[in-house]
PDB file of C-alpha atoms and ligand atoms in Angstrom:
ATOM      1  CA  MET A 276      91.124  88.149 130.274  1.00  0.00           C
ATOM      2  CA  ASN A 277      90.848  90.055 126.990  1.00  0.00           C
ATOM      3  CA  LYS A 278      91.543  87.945 123.902  1.00  0.00           C
ATOM      4  CA  ILE A 279      93.499  88.803 120.778  1.00  0.00           C
ATOM      5  CA  ALA A 280      92.818  87.583 117.223  1.00  0.00           C
ATOM      6  CA  LEU A 281      95.366  85.817 115.024  1.00  0.00           C
ATOM      7  CA  ASP A 282      95.230  85.861 111.228  1.00  0.00           C
ATOM      8  CA  VAL A 283      97.884  83.989 109.240  1.00  0.00           C
ATOM      9  CA  VAL A 284      97.862  85.273 105.667  1.00  0.00           C
ATOM     10  CA  THR A 285      99.765  83.822 102.687  1.00  0.00           C
ATOM     11  CA  PRO A 286      99.572  84.582  98.950  1.00  0.00           C
ATOM     12  CA  ASP A 287      96.724  82.021  98.908  1.00  0.00           C
ATOM     13  CA  GLY A 288      94.745  84.102 101.412  1.00  0.00           C
ATOM     14  CA  SER A 289      94.065  83.559 105.090  1.00  0.00           C
ATOM     15  CA  VAL A 290      95.142  80.041 106.081  1.00  0.00           C
ATOM     16  CA  TYR A 291      94.243  80.381 109.773  1.00  0.00           C
ATOM     17  CA  PHE A 292      92.024  82.696 111.766  1.00  0.00           C
ATOM     18  CA  GLN A 293      91.255  82.539 115.470  1.00  0.00           C
ATOM     19  CA  GLU A 294      89.609  85.327 117.437  1.00  0.00           C
ATOM     20  CA  ASN A 295      90.206  84.101 120.979  1.00  0.00           C
ATOM     21  CA  CYS A 296      93.931  83.816 121.625  1.00  0.00           C
ATOM     22  CA  GLU A 297      95.211  84.356 125.151  1.00  0.00           C
ATOM     23  CA  ILE A 298      98.803  84.844 123.968  1.00  0.00           C
ATOM     24  CA  ILE A 299     100.607  84.546 120.632  1.00  0.00           C
ATOM     25  CA  ILE A 300     104.325  83.796 120.582  1.00  0.00           C
ATOM     26  CA  LEU A 301     106.262  84.781 117.469  1.00  0.00           C
ATOM     27  CA  GLN A 302     109.870  84.395 116.310  1.00  0.00           C
ATOM     28  CA  THR A 303     110.915  87.836 115.103  1.00  0.00           C
ATOM     29  CA  LYS A 304     114.329  88.643 113.655  1.00  0.00           C
ATOM     30  CA  GLN A 305     115.019  90.358 116.997  1.00  0.00           C
ATOM     31  CA  GLY A 306     114.010  87.316 119.045  1.00  0.00           C
ATOM     32  CA  GLU A 307     110.935  85.716 120.574  1.00  0.00           C
ATOM     33  CA  LEU A 308     107.962  88.008 121.153  1.00  0.00           C
ATOM     34  CA  GLY A 309     104.863  87.206 123.199  1.00  0.00           C
ATOM     35  CA  VAL A 310     101.765  89.243 122.349  1.00  0.00           C
ATOM     36  CA  MET A 311      98.616  89.643 124.419  1.00  0.00           C
ATOM     37  CA  ALA A 312      95.528  91.825 123.919  1.00  0.00           C
ATOM     38  CA  GLY A 313      96.337  95.508 124.272  1.00  0.00           C
ATOM     39  CA  HIS A 314      99.857  95.226 122.835  1.00  0.00           C
ATOM     40  CA  VAL A 315     101.327  98.437 121.501  1.00  0.00           C
ATOM     41  CA  PRO A 316     100.965  98.646 117.681  1.00  0.00           C
ATOM     42  CA  THR A 317     104.103  97.200 116.084  1.00  0.00           C
ATOM     43  CA  VAL A 318     105.423  95.903 112.779  1.00  0.00           C
ATOM     44  CA  ALA A 319     108.270  93.370 112.870  1.00  0.00           C
ATOM     45  CA  ALA A 320     110.112  91.029 110.508  1.00  0.00           C
ATOM     46  CA  LEU A 321     109.661  87.304 111.195  1.00  0.00           C
ATOM     47  CA  LYS A 322     112.239  84.607 110.673  1.00  0.00           C
ATOM     48  CA  ILE A 323     111.499  81.045 109.591  1.00  0.00           C
ATOM     49  CA  GLY A 324     110.268  79.478 112.797  1.00  0.00           C
ATOM     50  CA  GLY A 325     107.482  78.265 114.982  1.00  0.00           C
ATOM     51  CA  LEU A 326     104.489  80.297 116.011  1.00  0.00           C
ATOM     52  CA  ARG A 327     102.255  79.270 118.880  1.00  0.00           C
ATOM     53  CA  ALA A 328      98.946  80.576 120.114  1.00  0.00           C
ATOM     54  CA  LYS A 329      97.248  79.697 123.405  1.00  0.00           C
ATOM     55  CA  ILE A 330      93.540  79.078 122.936  1.00  0.00           C
ATOM     56  CA  ASP A 331      91.330  77.766 125.766  1.00  0.00           C
ATOM     57  CA  GLY A 332      94.445  77.041 127.823  1.00  0.00           C
ATOM     58  CA  ARG A 333      96.193  74.943 125.137  1.00  0.00           C
ATOM     59  CA  PHE A 334      98.893  75.919 122.676  1.00  0.00           C
ATOM     60  CA  GLU A 335      98.388  75.390 118.950  1.00  0.00           C
ATOM     61  CA  TYR A 336     101.604  75.256 116.917  1.00  0.00           C
ATOM     62  CA  PHE A 337     102.352  76.502 113.402  1.00  0.00           C
ATOM     63  CA  ALA A 338     105.348  76.498 111.096  1.00  0.00           C
ATOM     64  CA  VAL A 339     105.805  79.752 109.200  1.00  0.00           C
ATOM     65  CA  THR A 340     108.300  80.981 106.641  1.00  0.00           C
ATOM     66  CA  ASP A 341     109.924  84.347 107.034  1.00  0.00           C
ATOM     67  CA  GLY A 342     107.713  87.377 106.557  1.00  0.00           C
ATOM     68  CA  PHE A 343     106.186  90.137 108.614  1.00  0.00           C
ATOM     69  CA  VAL A 344     103.825  90.614 111.512  1.00  0.00           C
ATOM     70  CA  GLU A 345     101.517  93.536 112.113  1.00  0.00           C
ATOM     71  CA  ILE A 346     100.451  93.817 115.742  1.00  0.00           C
ATOM     72  CA  ARG A 347      97.450  95.861 116.783  1.00  0.00           C
ATOM     73  CA  PRO A 348      95.937  95.873 120.271  1.00  0.00           C
ATOM     74  CA  GLU A 349      93.124  93.506 119.226  1.00  0.00           C
ATOM     75  CA  LYS A 350      94.667  91.582 116.296  1.00  0.00           C
ATOM     76  CA  VAL A 351      97.918  90.010 115.082  1.00  0.00           C
ATOM     77  CA  THR A 352      98.282  89.619 111.316  1.00  0.00           C
ATOM     78  CA  VAL A 353     101.091  87.320 110.181  1.00  0.00           C
ATOM     79  CA  LEU A 354     102.079  87.794 106.515  1.00  0.00           C
ATOM     80  CA  VAL A 355     104.185  84.914 105.230  1.00  0.00           C
ATOM     81  CA  GLN A 356     104.820  82.940 102.031  1.00  0.00           C
ATOM     82  CA  ALA A 357     103.622  79.736 103.719  1.00  0.00           C
ATOM     83  CA  GLY A 358     102.238  78.604 107.051  1.00  0.00           C
ATOM     84  CA  GLU A 359     100.969  75.233 108.253  1.00  0.00           C
ATOM     85  CA  SER A 360      99.539  74.038 111.549  1.00  0.00           C
ATOM     86  CA  ALA A 361     101.470  71.194 113.190  1.00  0.00           C
ATOM     87  CA  GLY A 362      98.812  68.693 112.114  1.00  0.00           C
ATOM     88  CA  GLU A 363      98.895  69.810 108.469  1.00  0.00           C
ATOM     89  CA  ILE A 364     102.605  69.211 108.044  1.00  0.00           C
ATOM     90  CA  ASP A 365     103.613  66.325 105.820  1.00  0.00           C
ATOM     91  CA  THR A 366     106.761  65.139 107.600  1.00  0.00           C
ATOM     92  CA  GLU A 367     107.861  62.876 104.732  1.00  0.00           C
ATOM     93  CA  ARG A 368     107.730  65.822 102.367  1.00  0.00           C
ATOM     94  CA  ALA A 369     109.732  67.945 104.823  1.00  0.00           C
ATOM     95  CA  ALA A 370     112.298  65.159 105.272  1.00  0.00           C
ATOM     96  CA  ALA A 371     112.676  64.901 101.485  1.00  0.00           C
ATOM     97  CA  ALA A 372     113.080  68.695 101.204  1.00  0.00           C
ATOM     98  CA  LYS A 373     115.715  68.559 103.963  1.00  0.00           C
ATOM     99  CA  GLU A 374     117.661  65.838 102.124  1.00  0.00           C
ATOM    100  CA  ARG A 375     117.510  67.743  98.833  1.00  0.00           C
ATOM    101  CA  ALA A 376     118.769  70.923 100.492  1.00  0.00           C
ATOM    102  CA  GLU A 377     121.572  69.089 102.318  1.00  0.00           C
ATOM    103  CA  ALA A 378     122.674  67.389  99.083  1.00  0.00           C
ATOM    104  CA  LEU A 379     122.797  70.768  97.306  1.00  0.00           C
ATOM    105  CA  LEU A 380     124.821  72.277 100.138  1.00  0.00           C
ATOM    106  CA  GLN A 381     127.329  69.422  99.976  1.00  0.00           C
ATOM    107  CA  GLN A 382     128.052  69.992  96.303  1.00  0.00           C
ATOM    108  CA  GLU A 383     131.395  71.585  95.593  1.00  0.00           C
ATOM    109  CA  ARG A 384     129.977  74.139  93.162  1.00  0.00           C
ATOM    110  CA  ASP A 385     129.771  77.345  95.111  1.00  0.00           C
ATOM    111  CA  GLU A 386     127.025  79.308  93.386  1.00  0.00           C
ATOM    112  CA  LYS A 387     126.176  81.810  96.114  1.00  0.00           C
ATOM    113  CA  ILE A 388     122.536  82.241  95.173  1.00  0.00           C
ATOM    114  CA  ASP A 389     121.928  78.499  95.007  1.00  0.00           C
ATOM    115  CA  ARG A 390     123.588  77.987  98.386  1.00  0.00           C
ATOM    116  CA  PHE A 391     121.499  80.768  99.897  1.00  0.00           C
ATOM    117  CA  ARG A 392     118.300  79.232  98.530  1.00  0.00           C
ATOM    118  CA  ALA A 393     119.322  75.773  99.720  1.00  0.00           C
ATOM    119  CA  GLU A 394     120.058  77.122 103.210  1.00  0.00           C
ATOM    120  CA  LEU A 395     116.595  78.691 103.388  1.00  0.00           C
ATOM    121  CA  ALA A 396     114.965  75.484 102.090  1.00  0.00           C
ATOM    122  CA  LEU A 397     116.876  73.563 104.775  1.00  0.00           C
ATOM    123  CA  GLN A 398     115.657  75.945 107.490  1.00  0.00           C
ATOM    124  CA  ARG A 399     112.047  75.605 106.294  1.00  0.00           C
ATOM    125  CA  ALA A 400     112.303  71.816 106.294  1.00  0.00           C
ATOM    126  CA  ILE A 401     113.906  71.632 109.764  1.00  0.00           C
ATOM    127  CA  ASN A 402     111.297  74.039 111.111  1.00  0.00           C
ATOM    128  CA  ARG A 403     108.457  71.912 109.714  1.00  0.00           C
ATOM    129  CA  ILE A 404     109.959  68.743 111.178  1.00  0.00           C
ATOM    130  CA  ASP A 405     110.313  70.440 114.601  1.00  0.00           C
ATOM    131  CA  VAL A 406     106.804  71.925 114.602  1.00  0.00           C
ATOM    132  CA  ALA A 407     105.203  68.654 113.443  1.00  0.00           C
ATOM    133  CA  LYS A 408     106.375  67.107 116.759  1.00  0.00           C
ATOM    134  CA  HIS A 409     103.618  69.167 118.414  1.00  0.00           C
ATOM    135  CA  SER A 410     100.930  67.536 116.291  1.00  0.00           C
ATOM    136  CA  SER A 411      98.301  65.990 118.574  1.00  0.00           C
TER     137      SER A 411
HETATM  138  P1  LIG B 291     108.942  71.637  99.141  1.00  0.00           P
HETATM  139  O1  LIG B 291     110.306  71.561  98.489  1.00  0.00           O
HETATM  140  O2  LIG B 291     108.548  70.370  99.826  1.00  0.00           O
HETATM  141  O3  LIG B 291     107.876  72.221  98.234  1.00  0.00           O
HETATM  142  P2  LIG B 291     109.300  74.270 100.278  1.00  0.00           P
HETATM  143  O4  LIG B 291     109.967  74.709 101.544  1.00  0.00           O
HETATM  144  O5  LIG B 291     109.962  74.693  99.009  1.00  0.00           O
HETATM  145  O6  LIG B 291     109.111  72.689 100.363  1.00  0.00           O
HETATM  146  P3  LIG B 291     107.283  76.281 100.392  1.00  0.00           P
HETATM  147  O7  LIG B 291     107.689  77.037  99.154  1.00  0.00           O
HETATM  148  O8  LIG B 291     107.674  76.860 101.704  1.00  0.00           O
HETATM  149  O9  LIG B 291     107.795  74.760 100.284  1.00  0.00           O
HETATM  150  O10 LIG B 291     105.698  76.071 100.395  1.00  0.00           O
HETATM  151  C1  LIG B 291     104.963  75.799  99.198  1.00  0.00           C
HETATM  152  C2  LIG B 291     103.577  75.311  99.610  1.00  0.00           C
HETATM  153  O11 LIG B 291     103.667  73.962 100.080  1.00  0.00           O
HETATM  154  C3  LIG B 291     102.941  76.100 100.737  1.00  0.00           C
HETATM  155  O12 LIG B 291     101.544  76.154 100.516  1.00  0.00           O
HETATM  156  C4  LIG B 291     103.251  75.282 101.979  1.00  0.00           C
HETATM  157  O13 LIG B 291     102.263  75.477 102.986  1.00  0.00           O
HETATM  158  C5  LIG B 291     103.226  73.870 101.428  1.00  0.00           C
HETATM  159  N1  LIG B 291     104.168  72.945 102.094  1.00  0.00           N
HETATM  160  C6  LIG B 291     105.500  72.913 101.930  1.00  0.00           C
HETATM  161  N2  LIG B 291     106.058  71.907 102.635  1.00  0.00           N
HETATM  162  C7  LIG B 291     105.032  71.300 103.286  1.00  0.00           C
HETATM  163  C8  LIG B 291     104.947  70.196 104.185  1.00  0.00           C
HETATM  164  N3  LIG B 291     106.029  69.502 104.554  1.00  0.00           N
HETATM  165  N4  LIG B 291     103.731  69.835 104.644  1.00  0.00           N
HETATM  166  C9  LIG B 291     102.629  70.514 104.271  1.00  0.00           C
HETATM  167  N5  LIG B 291     102.626  71.570 103.436  1.00  0.00           N
HETATM  168  C10 LIG B 291     103.818  71.975 102.937  1.00  0.00           C
END
């Protein structure tokens, strides 16, 4: 089976690179997308969510923020503000971020921008907590 490469790129540079993925499953704004070698070239927006890549028959799991993906037949480049593998996630930090965001959302003051930011922070924290469950 032909393999496809995965590169996860953040403002800090590439945080993960793997040449030999059998399939890469992404959460795009249009829904879940599975990508194998030979995929038609595509660009899509990603939502905050999990990303998984099958390597040597086993899935590796990542938490990513929203961003973009560029798909080429031999390589998937994920461009996001932040991405962590399941094992890198600090669950206490994510739980604290979740509590902070929930507290902000419970406040009566209805500053739209602040609420929007808090909702995104909450989604990032919940995503990290979910993905960390796949840490081996
Ligand atoms: P926090 O409030 O805890 O900083 P955040 O959602 O605001 O969370 P981001 O802005 O998404 O954090 O990420 C900032 C940097 O911190 C990135 O490099 C990201 O990979 C890292 N990071 C954030 N949360 C965690 C976590 N729970 N475990 C490991 N790394 C994290």
